[in-house]
PDB file of C-alpha atoms in Angstrom:
ATOM      1  CA  MET A  10     -34.364 -36.228  12.300  1.00  0.00           C
ATOM      2  CA  SER A  11     -34.216 -40.033  12.019  1.00  0.00           C
ATOM      3  CA  SER A  12     -31.268 -39.700   9.803  1.00  0.00           C
ATOM      4  CA  ASN A  13     -28.608 -37.311  10.059  1.00  0.00           C
ATOM      5  CA  SER A  14     -28.019 -37.380   6.148  1.00  0.00           C
ATOM      6  CA  CYS A  15     -31.633 -36.012   5.543  1.00  0.00           C
ATOM      7  CA  THR A  16     -31.660 -31.970   5.183  1.00  0.00           C
ATOM      8  CA  GLY A  17     -35.128 -31.444   3.498  1.00  0.00           C
ATOM      9  CA  PRO A  18     -38.761 -30.621   4.478  1.00  0.00           C
ATOM     10  CA  THR A  19     -39.754 -34.168   3.901  1.00  0.00           C
ATOM     11  CA  CYS A  20     -37.203 -35.635   6.519  1.00  0.00           C
ATOM     12  CA  ARG A  21     -38.780 -38.078   9.167  1.00  0.00           C
ATOM     13  CA  PHE A  22     -39.082 -36.495  12.326  1.00  0.00           C
ATOM     14  CA  THR A  23     -38.825 -38.368  16.113  1.00  0.00           C
ATOM     15  CA  GLY A  24     -41.324 -36.479  17.289  1.00  0.00           C
ATOM     16  CA  PRO A  25     -41.665 -35.602  21.010  1.00  0.00           C
ATOM     17  CA  LYS A  26     -38.601 -37.833  21.254  1.00  0.00           C
ATOM     18  CA  SER A  27     -36.099 -35.379  19.964  1.00  0.00           C
ATOM     19  CA  GLY A  28     -32.537 -36.006  20.225  1.00  0.00           C
ATOM     20  CA  ALA A  29     -31.950 -32.637  19.018  1.00  0.00           C
ATOM     21  CA  THR A  30     -29.524 -30.886  21.231  1.00  0.00           C
ATOM     22  CA  PRO A  31     -32.063 -28.166  23.078  1.00  0.00           C
ATOM     23  CA  GLY A  32     -30.678 -24.637  22.762  1.00  0.00           C
ATOM     24  CA  ARG A  33     -29.000 -22.629  25.598  1.00  0.00           C
ATOM     25  CA  CYS A  34     -31.680 -20.884  26.581  1.00  0.00           C
ATOM     26  CA  THR A  35     -34.806 -22.307  25.771  1.00  0.00           C
ATOM     27  CA  LYS A  36     -33.277 -25.841  27.246  1.00  0.00           C
ATOM     28  CA  THR A  37     -36.095 -28.072  25.101  1.00  0.00           C
ATOM     29  CA  ALA A  38     -34.602 -30.741  22.471  1.00  0.00           C
ATOM     30  CA  GLY A  39     -36.366 -30.065  19.557  1.00  0.00           C
ATOM     31  CA  TYR A  40     -37.628 -26.455  20.040  1.00  0.00           C
ATOM     32  CA  ILE A  41     -35.115 -23.887  20.001  1.00  0.00           C
ATOM     33  CA  SER A  42     -35.324 -19.841  19.000  1.00  0.00           C
ATOM     34  CA  ASN A  43     -33.884 -17.656  16.385  1.00  0.00           C
ATOM     35  CA  ALA A  44     -31.348 -15.959  18.560  1.00  0.00           C
ATOM     36  CA  GLU A  45     -30.485 -19.290  19.303  1.00  0.00           C
ATOM     37  CA  ILE A  46     -30.187 -20.272  16.325  1.00  0.00           C
ATOM     38  CA  PHE A  47     -28.817 -17.263  14.397  1.00  0.00           C
ATOM     39  CA  GLU A  48     -26.313 -17.180  17.572  1.00  0.00           C
ATOM     40  CA  ILE A  49     -24.896 -20.629  16.559  1.00  0.00           C
ATOM     41  CA  LEU A  50     -24.728 -19.618  12.647  1.00  0.00           C
ATOM     42  CA  GLY A  51     -23.162 -16.672  13.332  1.00  0.00           C
ATOM     43  CA  ALA A  52     -20.313 -18.522  15.441  1.00  0.00           C
ATOM     44  CA  GLY A  53     -19.744 -20.533  12.254  1.00  0.00           C
ATOM     45  CA  ASN A  54     -20.857 -23.712  13.657  1.00  0.00           C
ATOM     46  CA  GLY A  55     -23.187 -24.748  10.851  1.00  0.00           C
ATOM     47  CA  SER A  56     -24.682 -23.723   7.399  1.00  0.00           C
ATOM     48  CA  THR A  57     -27.570 -22.885   5.700  1.00  0.00           C
ATOM     49  CA  HIS A  58     -29.817 -23.135   2.592  1.00  0.00           C
ATOM     50  CA  HIS A  59     -32.873 -22.336   0.869  1.00  0.00           C
ATOM     51  CA  ASP A  60     -35.419 -24.723   0.297  1.00  0.00           C
ATOM     52  CA  THR A  61     -37.206 -23.225  -2.245  1.00  0.00           C
ATOM     53  CA  GLY A  62     -40.107 -25.814  -2.333  1.00  0.00           C
ATOM     54  CA  SER A  63     -41.056 -24.289   1.632  1.00  0.00           C
ATOM     55  CA  ASP A  64     -40.255 -20.986   1.396  1.00  0.00           C
ATOM     56  CA  SER A  65     -38.010 -21.913   4.252  1.00  0.00           C
ATOM     57  CA  ASP A  66     -34.661 -21.639   5.169  1.00  0.00           C
ATOM     58  CA  ILE A  67     -32.484 -24.583   6.749  1.00  0.00           C
ATOM     59  CA  ALA A  68     -29.820 -24.568   9.142  1.00  0.00           C
ATOM     60  CA  LEU A  69     -27.638 -27.910   9.974  1.00  0.00           C
ATOM     61  CA  TYR A  70     -25.244 -27.530  12.818  1.00  0.00           C
ATOM     62  CA  GLY A  71     -23.890 -30.904  14.410  1.00  0.00           C
ATOM     63  CA  ASP A  72     -26.395 -33.466  14.035  1.00  0.00           C
ATOM     64  CA  ASN A  73     -29.347 -31.381  14.408  1.00  0.00           C
ATOM     65  CA  TRP A  74     -31.448 -29.887  11.512  1.00  0.00           C
ATOM     66  CA  VAL A  75     -33.791 -27.110  11.753  1.00  0.00           C
ATOM     67  CA  SER A  76     -36.447 -24.870   9.612  1.00  0.00           C
ATOM     68  CA  PHE A  77     -36.771 -21.145  10.382  1.00  0.00           C
ATOM     69  CA  MET A  78     -36.362 -17.714   8.249  1.00  0.00           C
ATOM     70  CA  THR A  79     -34.042 -15.278   7.741  1.00  0.00           C
ATOM     71  CA  PRO A  80     -35.440 -11.841   7.417  1.00  0.00           C
ATOM     72  CA  ASN A  81     -35.230 -12.505   3.915  1.00  0.00           C
ATOM     73  CA  THR A  82     -37.162 -15.082   3.491  1.00  0.00           C
ATOM     74  CA  THR A  83     -39.658 -13.257   6.335  1.00  0.00           C
ATOM     75  CA  SER A  84     -40.001 -10.044   4.021  1.00  0.00           C
ATOM     76  CA  GLY A  85     -40.356 -12.277   0.685  1.00  0.00           C
ATOM     77  CA  ARG A  86     -43.771 -13.969   2.499  1.00  0.00           C
ATOM     78  CA  ARG A  87     -45.212 -10.339   3.488  1.00  0.00           C
ATOM     79  CA  THR A  88     -44.604  -9.351  -0.035  1.00  0.00           C
ATOM     80  CA  LYS A  89     -45.768 -12.537  -1.466  1.00  0.00           C
ATOM     81  CA  TYR A  90     -49.074 -12.656   1.012  1.00  0.00           C
ATOM     82  CA  LYS A  91     -49.706  -8.791   1.025  1.00  0.00           C
ATOM     83  CA  GLY A  92     -49.582  -9.034  -3.208  1.00  0.00           C
ATOM     84  CA  LEU A  93     -52.319 -12.075  -2.606  1.00  0.00           C
ATOM     85  CA  ASN A  94     -54.206  -9.711  -0.865  1.00  0.00           C
ATOM     86  CA  PHE A  95     -54.481 -11.521   2.631  1.00  0.00           C
ATOM     87  CA  GLY A  96     -55.101  -8.758   5.643  1.00  0.00           C
ATOM     88  CA  GLY A  97     -51.689  -9.421   7.098  1.00  0.00           C
ATOM     89  CA  THR A  98     -49.067 -11.872   8.558  1.00  0.00           C
ATOM     90  CA  SER A  99     -48.251 -12.455  12.291  1.00  0.00           C
ATOM     91  CA  GLU A 100     -44.262 -13.683  13.642  1.00  0.00           C
ATOM     92  CA  TRP A 101     -44.737 -16.262  16.273  1.00  0.00           C
ATOM     93  CA  ALA A 102     -43.249 -15.558  19.452  1.00  0.00           C
ATOM     94  CA  VAL A 103     -41.397 -12.449  18.254  1.00  0.00           C
ATOM     95  CA  ASP A 104     -39.873 -12.543  21.939  1.00  0.00           C
ATOM     96  CA  LEU A 105     -37.924 -15.832  20.657  1.00  0.00           C
ATOM     97  CA  THR A 106     -36.503 -13.571  18.158  1.00  0.00           C
ATOM     98  CA  THR A 107     -33.571 -11.948  19.457  1.00  0.00           C
ATOM     99  CA  TRP A 108     -31.854 -11.976  22.897  1.00  0.00           C
ATOM    100  CA  MET A 109     -33.909  -9.539  25.254  1.00  0.00           C
ATOM    101  CA  LEU A 110     -32.616  -7.331  28.471  1.00  0.00           C
ATOM    102  CA  PRO A 111     -34.687  -8.027  31.504  1.00  0.00           C
ATOM    103  CA  PHE A 112     -38.578  -6.487  31.586  1.00  0.00           C
ATOM    104  CA  ASP A 113     -38.596  -2.685  32.901  1.00  0.00           C
ATOM    105  CA  PRO A 114     -42.339  -2.423  33.070  1.00  0.00           C
ATOM    106  CA  ILE A 115     -42.004   0.986  34.575  1.00  0.00           C
ATOM    107  CA  ASN A 116     -40.209   1.933  31.332  1.00  0.00           C
ATOM    108  CA  ILE A 117     -41.300  -0.114  28.730  1.00  0.00           C
ATOM    109  CA  PHE A 118     -40.231   2.031  25.693  1.00  0.00           C
ATOM    110  CA  ALA A 119     -36.645   3.188  26.952  1.00  0.00           C
ATOM    111  CA  SER A 120     -34.628   4.113  24.180  1.00  0.00           C
ATOM    112  CA  ASN A 121     -31.191   3.674  25.464  1.00  0.00           C
ATOM    113  CA  VAL A 122     -30.927  -0.230  24.866  1.00  0.00           C
ATOM    114  CA  ASP A 123     -29.001  -1.830  22.726  1.00  0.00           C
ATOM    115  CA  TRP A 124     -31.025  -4.826  22.390  1.00  0.00           C
ATOM    116  CA  THR A 125     -27.532  -6.246  19.912  1.00  0.00           C
ATOM    117  CA  LYS A 126     -25.615  -6.349  22.199  1.00  0.00           C
ATOM    118  CA  ALA A 127     -27.487  -7.845  25.398  1.00  0.00           C
ATOM    119  CA  PRO A 128     -25.016 -10.821  26.747  1.00  0.00           C
ATOM    120  CA  PRO A 129     -27.150 -13.624  26.275  1.00  0.00           C
ATOM    121  CA  LYS A 130     -25.329 -15.865  28.531  1.00  0.00           C
ATOM    122  CA  SER A 131     -26.015 -13.964  31.632  1.00  0.00           C
ATOM    123  CA  LEU A 132     -29.712 -13.267  30.145  1.00  0.00           C
ATOM    124  CA  CYS A 133     -30.612 -17.139  29.664  1.00  0.00           C
ATOM    125  CA  ALA A 134     -29.199 -17.990  33.491  1.00  0.00           C
ATOM    126  CA  ASP A 135     -32.281 -17.526  35.258  1.00  0.00           C
ATOM    127  CA  ILE A 136     -35.100 -19.227  32.771  1.00  0.00           C
ATOM    128  CA  ASN A 137     -36.615 -21.762  35.461  1.00  0.00           C
ATOM    129  CA  ARG A 138     -36.355 -19.456  38.125  1.00  0.00           C
ATOM    130  CA  ASP A 139     -39.775 -19.322  40.197  1.00  0.00           C
ATOM    131  CA  PRO A 140     -41.211 -15.953  39.497  1.00  0.00           C
ATOM    132  CA  THR A 141     -42.351 -15.195  42.925  1.00  0.00           C
ATOM    133  CA  THR A 142     -38.764 -14.771  44.060  1.00  0.00           C
ATOM    134  CA  VAL A 143     -38.312 -11.901  42.093  1.00  0.00           C
ATOM    135  CA  ILE A 144     -41.609 -10.435  41.600  1.00  0.00           C
ATOM    136  CA  PRO A 145     -43.352  -8.711  44.871  1.00  0.00           C
ATOM    137  CA  ALA A 146     -46.863  -8.522  43.094  1.00  0.00           C
ATOM    138  CA  LEU A 147     -47.357 -12.233  42.925  1.00  0.00           C
ATOM    139  CA  GLY A 148     -46.306 -12.525  46.381  1.00  0.00           C
ATOM    140  CA  GLY A 149     -42.563 -13.082  46.688  1.00  0.00           C
ATOM    141  CA  THR A 150     -39.578 -10.910  47.384  1.00  0.00           C
ATOM    142  CA  THR A 151     -37.039  -9.681  45.742  1.00  0.00           C
ATOM    143  CA  PRO A 152     -33.288  -8.325  45.567  1.00  0.00           C
ATOM    144  CA  VAL A 153     -33.893  -5.293  43.508  1.00  0.00           C
ATOM    145  CA  ALA A 154     -34.704  -2.650  45.841  1.00  0.00           C
ATOM    146  CA  THR A 155     -38.461  -1.278  44.661  1.00  0.00           C
ATOM    147  CA  ARG A 156     -40.909   1.313  46.313  1.00  0.00           C
ATOM    148  CA  PRO A 157     -44.350  -0.157  47.824  1.00  0.00           C
ATOM    149  CA  GLY A 158     -46.330  -0.876  44.672  1.00  0.00           C
ATOM    150  CA  LYS A 159     -44.153  -0.437  41.994  1.00  0.00           C
ATOM    151  CA  MET A 160     -42.599  -3.475  39.772  1.00  0.00           C
ATOM    152  CA  PRO A 161     -38.697  -4.263  40.050  1.00  0.00           C
ATOM    153  CA  SER A 162     -36.381  -2.416  37.117  1.00  0.00           C
ATOM    154  CA  SER A 163     -35.153  -6.097  36.541  1.00  0.00           C
ATOM    155  CA  THR A 164     -36.441  -9.675  36.649  1.00  0.00           C
ATOM    156  CA  GLY A 165     -33.255 -11.536  36.509  1.00  0.00           C
ATOM    157  CA  THR A 166     -33.807 -13.162  32.980  1.00  0.00           C
ATOM    158  CA  ALA A 167     -34.250 -12.452  29.469  1.00  0.00           C
ATOM    159  CA  CYS A 168     -36.587 -15.471  28.188  1.00  0.00           C
ATOM    160  CA  GLN A 169     -39.443 -13.895  29.071  1.00  0.00           C
ATOM    161  CA  ARG A 170     -42.145 -15.877  27.183  1.00  0.00           C
ATOM    162  CA  ARG A 171     -40.864 -19.113  29.834  1.00  0.00           C
ATOM    163  CA  ILE A 172     -41.697 -16.509  32.737  1.00  0.00           C
ATOM    164  CA  ARG A 173     -45.072 -15.145  31.380  1.00  0.00           C
ATOM    165  CA  ARG A 174     -45.648 -18.991  31.122  1.00  0.00           C
ATOM    166  CA  CYS A 175     -44.964 -19.681  35.050  1.00  0.00           C
ATOM    167  CA  MET A 176     -46.355 -16.652  36.188  1.00  0.00           C
ATOM    168  CA  VAL A 177     -49.851 -17.260  33.914  1.00  0.00           C
ATOM    169  CA  SER A 178     -49.998 -20.980  35.601  1.00  0.00           C
ATOM    170  CA  ARG A 179     -49.180 -19.171  39.289  1.00  0.00           C
ATOM    171  CA  GLN A 180     -52.018 -17.081  38.691  1.00  0.00           C
ATOM    172  CA  LYS A 181     -54.768 -19.565  37.877  1.00  0.00           C
TER     173      LYS A 181
END
């Protein structure tokens, strides 16, 4: 934001030269995941209010401002659009909504994982790691023991959206 005193949707943004504090997992100024927002707010490091005009929630922490939606706001919007006979709604970047454990491609429906207790610090440690060093299918090696032709049970990262982008760009 160009002014720390502005707290609504009509505030002037600084655009690509954002002075916002990067998220510890997304590591990009001006782009932060819901998991990071809820972690900041859960630690008592900010305040929120609902902006009725935009039907959005706004969080203020330090000199940062972010618009997001709580589960209540999301539910309210779904109800509103369903009542208007829309075909449905979508959630952008669902993989950034909560902290995720490393992906297990062999057991994608594992039910023994308590996703709410994922340790986020270690999950973000390898966000910028070259995926070919941990995924044999991309020509790399892995410290995780795997059977021939099988993916490793842990890729060492939780920020899967970033890793998927890396994999797609390397395959082109």
